[in-house]
PDB file of C-alpha atoms and ligand atoms in Angstrom:
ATOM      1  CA  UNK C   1     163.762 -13.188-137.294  1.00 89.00           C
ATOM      2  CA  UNK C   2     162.408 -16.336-138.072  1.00 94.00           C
ATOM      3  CA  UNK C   3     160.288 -16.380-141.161  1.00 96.00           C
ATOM      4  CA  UNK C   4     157.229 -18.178-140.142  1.00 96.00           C
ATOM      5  CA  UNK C   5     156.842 -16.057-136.629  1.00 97.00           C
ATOM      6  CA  UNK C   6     157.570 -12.591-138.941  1.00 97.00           C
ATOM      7  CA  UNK C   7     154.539 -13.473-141.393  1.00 97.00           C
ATOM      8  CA  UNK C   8     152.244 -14.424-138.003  1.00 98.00           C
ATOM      9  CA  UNK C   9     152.981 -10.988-136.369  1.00 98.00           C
ATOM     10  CA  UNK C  10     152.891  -9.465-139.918  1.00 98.00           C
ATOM     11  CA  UNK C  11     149.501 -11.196-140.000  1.00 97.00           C
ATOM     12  CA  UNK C  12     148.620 -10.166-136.600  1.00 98.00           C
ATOM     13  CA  UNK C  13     149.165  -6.689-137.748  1.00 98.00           C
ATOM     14  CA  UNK C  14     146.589  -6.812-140.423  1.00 98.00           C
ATOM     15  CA  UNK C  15     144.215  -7.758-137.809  1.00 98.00           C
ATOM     16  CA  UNK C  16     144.661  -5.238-135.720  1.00 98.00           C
ATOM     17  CA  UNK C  17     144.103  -2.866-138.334  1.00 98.00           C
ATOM     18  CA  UNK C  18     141.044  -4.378-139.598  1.00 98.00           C
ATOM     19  CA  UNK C  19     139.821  -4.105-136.175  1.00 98.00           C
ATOM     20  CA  UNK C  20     140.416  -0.594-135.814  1.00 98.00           C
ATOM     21  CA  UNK C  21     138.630  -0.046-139.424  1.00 98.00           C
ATOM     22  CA  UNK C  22     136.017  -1.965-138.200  1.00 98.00           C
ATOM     23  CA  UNK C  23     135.355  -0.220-135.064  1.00 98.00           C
ATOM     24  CA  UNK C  24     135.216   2.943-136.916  1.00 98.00           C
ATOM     25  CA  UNK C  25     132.992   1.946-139.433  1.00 98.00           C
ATOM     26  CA  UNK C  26     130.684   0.754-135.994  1.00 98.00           C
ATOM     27  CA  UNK C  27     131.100   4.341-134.131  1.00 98.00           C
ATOM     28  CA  UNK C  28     129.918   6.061-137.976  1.00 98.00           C
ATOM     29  CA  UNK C  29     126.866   3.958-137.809  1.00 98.00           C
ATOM     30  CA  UNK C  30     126.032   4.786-134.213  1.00 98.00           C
ATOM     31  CA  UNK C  31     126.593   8.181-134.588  1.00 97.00           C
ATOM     32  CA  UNK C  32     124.059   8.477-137.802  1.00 98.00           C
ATOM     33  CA  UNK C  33     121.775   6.592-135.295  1.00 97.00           C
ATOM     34  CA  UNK C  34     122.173   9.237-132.688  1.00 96.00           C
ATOM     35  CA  UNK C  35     124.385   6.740-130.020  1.00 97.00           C
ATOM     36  CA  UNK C  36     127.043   9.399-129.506  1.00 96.00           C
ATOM     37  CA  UNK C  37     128.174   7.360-126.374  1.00 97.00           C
ATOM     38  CA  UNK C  38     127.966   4.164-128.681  1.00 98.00           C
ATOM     39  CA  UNK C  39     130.191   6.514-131.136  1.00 97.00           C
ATOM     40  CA  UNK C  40     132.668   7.682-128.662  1.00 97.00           C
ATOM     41  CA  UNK C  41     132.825   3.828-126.749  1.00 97.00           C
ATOM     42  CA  UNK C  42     133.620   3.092-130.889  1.00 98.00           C
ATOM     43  CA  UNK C  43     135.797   5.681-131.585  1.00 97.00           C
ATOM     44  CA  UNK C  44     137.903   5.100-128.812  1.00 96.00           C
ATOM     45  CA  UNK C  45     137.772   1.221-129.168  1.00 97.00           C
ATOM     46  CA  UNK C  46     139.269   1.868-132.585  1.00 98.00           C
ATOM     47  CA  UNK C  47     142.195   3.994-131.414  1.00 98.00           C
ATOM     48  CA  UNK C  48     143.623   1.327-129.229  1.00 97.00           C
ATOM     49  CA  UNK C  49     143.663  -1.368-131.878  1.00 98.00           C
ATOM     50  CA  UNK C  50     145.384   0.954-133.816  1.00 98.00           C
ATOM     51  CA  UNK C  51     148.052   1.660-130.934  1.00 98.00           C
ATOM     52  CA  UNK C  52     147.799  -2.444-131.199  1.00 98.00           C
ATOM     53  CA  UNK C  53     148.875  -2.488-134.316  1.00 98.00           C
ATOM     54  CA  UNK C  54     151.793   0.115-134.269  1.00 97.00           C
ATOM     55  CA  UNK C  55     153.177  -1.759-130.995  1.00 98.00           C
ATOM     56  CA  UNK C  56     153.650  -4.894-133.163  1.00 98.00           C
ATOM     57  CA  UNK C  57     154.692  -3.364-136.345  1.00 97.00           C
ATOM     58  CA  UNK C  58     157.425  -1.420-134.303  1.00 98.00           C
ATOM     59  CA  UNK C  59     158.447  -4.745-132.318  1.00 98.00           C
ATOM     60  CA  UNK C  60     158.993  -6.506-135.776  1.00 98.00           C
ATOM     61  CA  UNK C  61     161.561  -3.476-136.863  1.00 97.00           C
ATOM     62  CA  UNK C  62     163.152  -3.902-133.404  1.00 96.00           C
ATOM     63  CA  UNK C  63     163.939  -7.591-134.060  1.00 95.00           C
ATOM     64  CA  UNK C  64     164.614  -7.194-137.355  1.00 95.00           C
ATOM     65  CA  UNK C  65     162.175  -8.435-139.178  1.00 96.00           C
ATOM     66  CA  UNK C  66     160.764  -6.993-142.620  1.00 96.00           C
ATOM     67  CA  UNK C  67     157.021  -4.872-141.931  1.00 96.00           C
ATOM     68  CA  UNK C  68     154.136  -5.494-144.142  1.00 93.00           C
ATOM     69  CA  UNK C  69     151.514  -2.645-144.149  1.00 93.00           C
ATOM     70  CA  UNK C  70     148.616  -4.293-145.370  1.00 92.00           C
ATOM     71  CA  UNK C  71     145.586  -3.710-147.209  1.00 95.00           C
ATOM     72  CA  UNK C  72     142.547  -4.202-145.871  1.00 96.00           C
ATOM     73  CA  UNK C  73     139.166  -5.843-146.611  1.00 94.00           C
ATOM     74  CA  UNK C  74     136.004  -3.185-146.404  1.00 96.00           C
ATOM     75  CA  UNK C  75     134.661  -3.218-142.964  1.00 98.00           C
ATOM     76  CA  UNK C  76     130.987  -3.894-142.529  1.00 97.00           C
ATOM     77  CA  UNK C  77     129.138  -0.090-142.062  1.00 97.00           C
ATOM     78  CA  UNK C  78     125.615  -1.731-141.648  1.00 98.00           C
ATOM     79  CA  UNK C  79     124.289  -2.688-138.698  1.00 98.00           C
ATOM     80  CA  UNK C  80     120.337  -3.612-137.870  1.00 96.00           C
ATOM     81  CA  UNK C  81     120.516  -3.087-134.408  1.00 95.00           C
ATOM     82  CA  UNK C  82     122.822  -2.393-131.040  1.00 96.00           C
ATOM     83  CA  UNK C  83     122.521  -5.721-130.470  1.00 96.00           C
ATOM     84  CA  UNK C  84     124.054  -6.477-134.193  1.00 97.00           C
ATOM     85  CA  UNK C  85     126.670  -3.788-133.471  1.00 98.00           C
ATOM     86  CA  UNK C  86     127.827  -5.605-130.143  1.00 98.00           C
ATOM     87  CA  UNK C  87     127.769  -8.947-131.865  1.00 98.00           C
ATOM     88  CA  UNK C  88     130.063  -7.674-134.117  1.00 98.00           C
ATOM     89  CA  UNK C  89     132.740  -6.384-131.533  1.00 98.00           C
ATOM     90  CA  UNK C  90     132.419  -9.564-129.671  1.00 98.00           C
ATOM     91  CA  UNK C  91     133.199 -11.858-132.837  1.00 98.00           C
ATOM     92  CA  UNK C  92     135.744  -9.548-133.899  1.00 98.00           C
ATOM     93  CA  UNK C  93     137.470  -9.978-130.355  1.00 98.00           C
ATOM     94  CA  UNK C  94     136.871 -13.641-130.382  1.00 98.00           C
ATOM     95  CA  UNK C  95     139.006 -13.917-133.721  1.00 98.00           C
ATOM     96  CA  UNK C  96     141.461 -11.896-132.694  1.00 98.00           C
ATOM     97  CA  UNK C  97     142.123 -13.744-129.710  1.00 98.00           C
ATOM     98  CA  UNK C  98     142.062 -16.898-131.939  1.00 98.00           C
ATOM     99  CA  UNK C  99     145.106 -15.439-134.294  1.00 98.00           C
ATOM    100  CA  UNK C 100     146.901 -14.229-131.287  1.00 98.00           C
ATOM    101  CA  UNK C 101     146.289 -18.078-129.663  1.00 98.00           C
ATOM    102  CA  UNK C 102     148.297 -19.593-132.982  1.00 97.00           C
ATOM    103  CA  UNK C 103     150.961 -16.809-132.627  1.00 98.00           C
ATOM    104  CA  UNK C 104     151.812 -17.967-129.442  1.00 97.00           C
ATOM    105  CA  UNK C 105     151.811 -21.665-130.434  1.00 98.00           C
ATOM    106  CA  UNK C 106     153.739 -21.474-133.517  1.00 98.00           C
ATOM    107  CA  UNK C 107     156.226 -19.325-130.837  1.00 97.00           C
ATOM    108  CA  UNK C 108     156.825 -22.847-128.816  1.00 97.00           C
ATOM    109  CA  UNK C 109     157.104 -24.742-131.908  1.00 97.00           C
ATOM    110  CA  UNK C 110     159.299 -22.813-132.557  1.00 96.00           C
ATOM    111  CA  UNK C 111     161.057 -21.944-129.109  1.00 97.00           C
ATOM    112  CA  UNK C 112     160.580 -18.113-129.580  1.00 96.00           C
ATOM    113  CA  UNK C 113     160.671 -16.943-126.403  1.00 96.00           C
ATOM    114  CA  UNK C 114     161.135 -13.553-126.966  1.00 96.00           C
ATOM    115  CA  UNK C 115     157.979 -13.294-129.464  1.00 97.00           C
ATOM    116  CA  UNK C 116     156.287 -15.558-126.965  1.00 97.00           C
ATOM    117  CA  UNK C 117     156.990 -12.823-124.204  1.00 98.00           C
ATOM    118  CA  UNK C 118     155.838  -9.956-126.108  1.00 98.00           C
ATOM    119  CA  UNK C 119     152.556 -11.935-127.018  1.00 98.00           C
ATOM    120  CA  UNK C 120     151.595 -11.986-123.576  1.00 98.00           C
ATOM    121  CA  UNK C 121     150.803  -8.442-123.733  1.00 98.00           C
ATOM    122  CA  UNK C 122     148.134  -9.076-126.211  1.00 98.00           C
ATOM    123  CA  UNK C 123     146.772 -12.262-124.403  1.00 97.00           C
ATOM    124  CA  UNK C 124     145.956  -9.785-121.389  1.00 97.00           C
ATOM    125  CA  UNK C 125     144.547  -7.356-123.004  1.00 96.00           C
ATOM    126  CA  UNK C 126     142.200  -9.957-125.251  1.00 96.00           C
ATOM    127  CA  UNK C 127     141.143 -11.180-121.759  1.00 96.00           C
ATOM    128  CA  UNK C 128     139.997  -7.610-121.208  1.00 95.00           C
ATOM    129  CA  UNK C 129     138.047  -6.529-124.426  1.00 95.00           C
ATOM    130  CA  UNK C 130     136.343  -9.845-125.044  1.00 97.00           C
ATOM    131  CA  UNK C 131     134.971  -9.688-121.013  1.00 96.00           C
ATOM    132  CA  UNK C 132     133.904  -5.887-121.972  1.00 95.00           C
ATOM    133  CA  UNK C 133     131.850  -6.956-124.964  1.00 96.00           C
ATOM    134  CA  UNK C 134     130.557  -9.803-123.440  1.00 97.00           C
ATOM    135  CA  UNK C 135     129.380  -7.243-120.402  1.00 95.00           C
ATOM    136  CA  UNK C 136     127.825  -4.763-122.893  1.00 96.00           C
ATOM    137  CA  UNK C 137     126.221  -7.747-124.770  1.00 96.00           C
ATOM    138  CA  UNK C 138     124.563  -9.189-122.024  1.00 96.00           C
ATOM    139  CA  UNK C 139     123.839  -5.486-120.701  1.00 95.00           C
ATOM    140  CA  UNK C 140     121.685  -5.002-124.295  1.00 95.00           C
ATOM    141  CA  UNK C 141     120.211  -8.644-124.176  1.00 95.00           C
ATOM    142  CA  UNK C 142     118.710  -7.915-121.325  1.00 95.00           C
ATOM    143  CA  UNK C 143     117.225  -4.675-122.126  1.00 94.00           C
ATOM    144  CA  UNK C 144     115.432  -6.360-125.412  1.00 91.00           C
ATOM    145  CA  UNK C 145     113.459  -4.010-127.420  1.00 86.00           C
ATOM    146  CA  UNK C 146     112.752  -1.254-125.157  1.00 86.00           C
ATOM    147  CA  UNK C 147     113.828   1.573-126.523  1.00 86.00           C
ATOM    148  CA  UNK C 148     114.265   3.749-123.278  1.00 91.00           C
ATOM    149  CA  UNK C 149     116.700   0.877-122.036  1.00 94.00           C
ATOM    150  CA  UNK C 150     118.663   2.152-125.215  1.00 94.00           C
ATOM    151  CA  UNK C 151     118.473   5.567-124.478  1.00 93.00           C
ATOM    152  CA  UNK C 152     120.021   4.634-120.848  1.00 94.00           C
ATOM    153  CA  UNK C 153     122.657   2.602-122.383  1.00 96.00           C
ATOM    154  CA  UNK C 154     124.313   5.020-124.650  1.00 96.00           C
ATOM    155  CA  UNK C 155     123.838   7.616-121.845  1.00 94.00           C
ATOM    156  CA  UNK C 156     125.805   5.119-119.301  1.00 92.00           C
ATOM    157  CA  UNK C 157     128.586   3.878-122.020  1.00 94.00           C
ATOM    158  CA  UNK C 158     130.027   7.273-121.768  1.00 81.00           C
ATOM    159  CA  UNK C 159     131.882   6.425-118.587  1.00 74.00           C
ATOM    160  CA  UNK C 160     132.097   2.226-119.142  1.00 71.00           C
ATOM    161  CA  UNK C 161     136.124   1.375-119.041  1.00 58.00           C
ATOM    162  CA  UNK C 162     137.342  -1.982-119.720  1.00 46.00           C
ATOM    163  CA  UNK C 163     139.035  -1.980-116.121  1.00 50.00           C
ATOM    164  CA  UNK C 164     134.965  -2.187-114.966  1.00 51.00           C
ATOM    165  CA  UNK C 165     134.699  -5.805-116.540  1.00 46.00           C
ATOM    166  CA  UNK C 166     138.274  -6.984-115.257  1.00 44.00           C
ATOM    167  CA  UNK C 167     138.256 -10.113-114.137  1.00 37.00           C
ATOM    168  CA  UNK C 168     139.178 -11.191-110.750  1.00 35.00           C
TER     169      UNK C 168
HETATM  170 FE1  LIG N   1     143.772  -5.667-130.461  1.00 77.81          FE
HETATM  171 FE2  LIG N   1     141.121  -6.343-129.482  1.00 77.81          FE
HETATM  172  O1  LIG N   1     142.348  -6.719-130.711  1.00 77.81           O
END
């Protein structure tokens, strides 16, 4: 595998992680603050970017390429408000998205095709998670400081898929 693509998707793979660490850390906080919807919406979030994660680091062993488990930075556990928390899953998502972007142009520099392929997977599914946080974001904008609003939101989160915010 060529060594500049295998330290991207290496890379890659520590940001998956440190998404899924970070999302935990986010469904701790909201369920210490009573948000078990927030907390489950969290705790599921985290799982995928986990399965993220494993997808890549298995696709780098396919192809032969040598797997870095990585450590990882301490995710942020503090959060003033659900507004804060959604800023941080939106920024997170936005970064991703940003990494994966220079994956897939180093792949043309390149002329990986095959890495370039697999990327697209990711690409999609960036589309996806940035339009739900956006949603959710704009969703908790909108309700401001009234706390009932909150109450309504965590109630309503419990059934929110990321197919809901697909767009056309
Ligand atoms: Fe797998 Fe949303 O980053």
């Amino acid at each position: 595998m060529n060594t500049i693509i295998e330290d991207l998707l290496n890379n890659q793979v520590k940001y998956e992680a440190q998404a899924s660490m970070q999302y935990l850390a986010m469904a701790a906080w909201a369920d210490t603050k009573g948000y078990g919807g927030v907390a489950n919406f969290f705790y599921k979030q985290s799982e995928e970017e986990r399965q993220h994660m494993t997808k890549l680091l298995k696709f780098i062993n396919e192809r032969g390429g040598k797997v870095v488990v990585p450590s990882l930075e301490k995710p942020t556990a503090d959060f003033d408000s659900l507004i804060a928390l959604f800023d941080k899953f939106l920024s997170s998502e936005i970064f991703v998205t940003e990494q994966i972007n220079k994956v897939i142009f180093e792949c043309l520099q390149q002329k990986d095709y095959n890495v370039h392929n697999f990327m697209q997977w990711y690409v999609a599914e960036q589309l996806e998670e940035e339009a739900t946080a956006r949603t959710l974001l704009d969703k908790l904008n909108i309700i401001g400081d009234n706390t009932s609003g909150y109450y309504l939101f965590d109630r309503d989160i419990e059934g929110f898929t990321a197919e809901e915010t697909t767009l056309e």
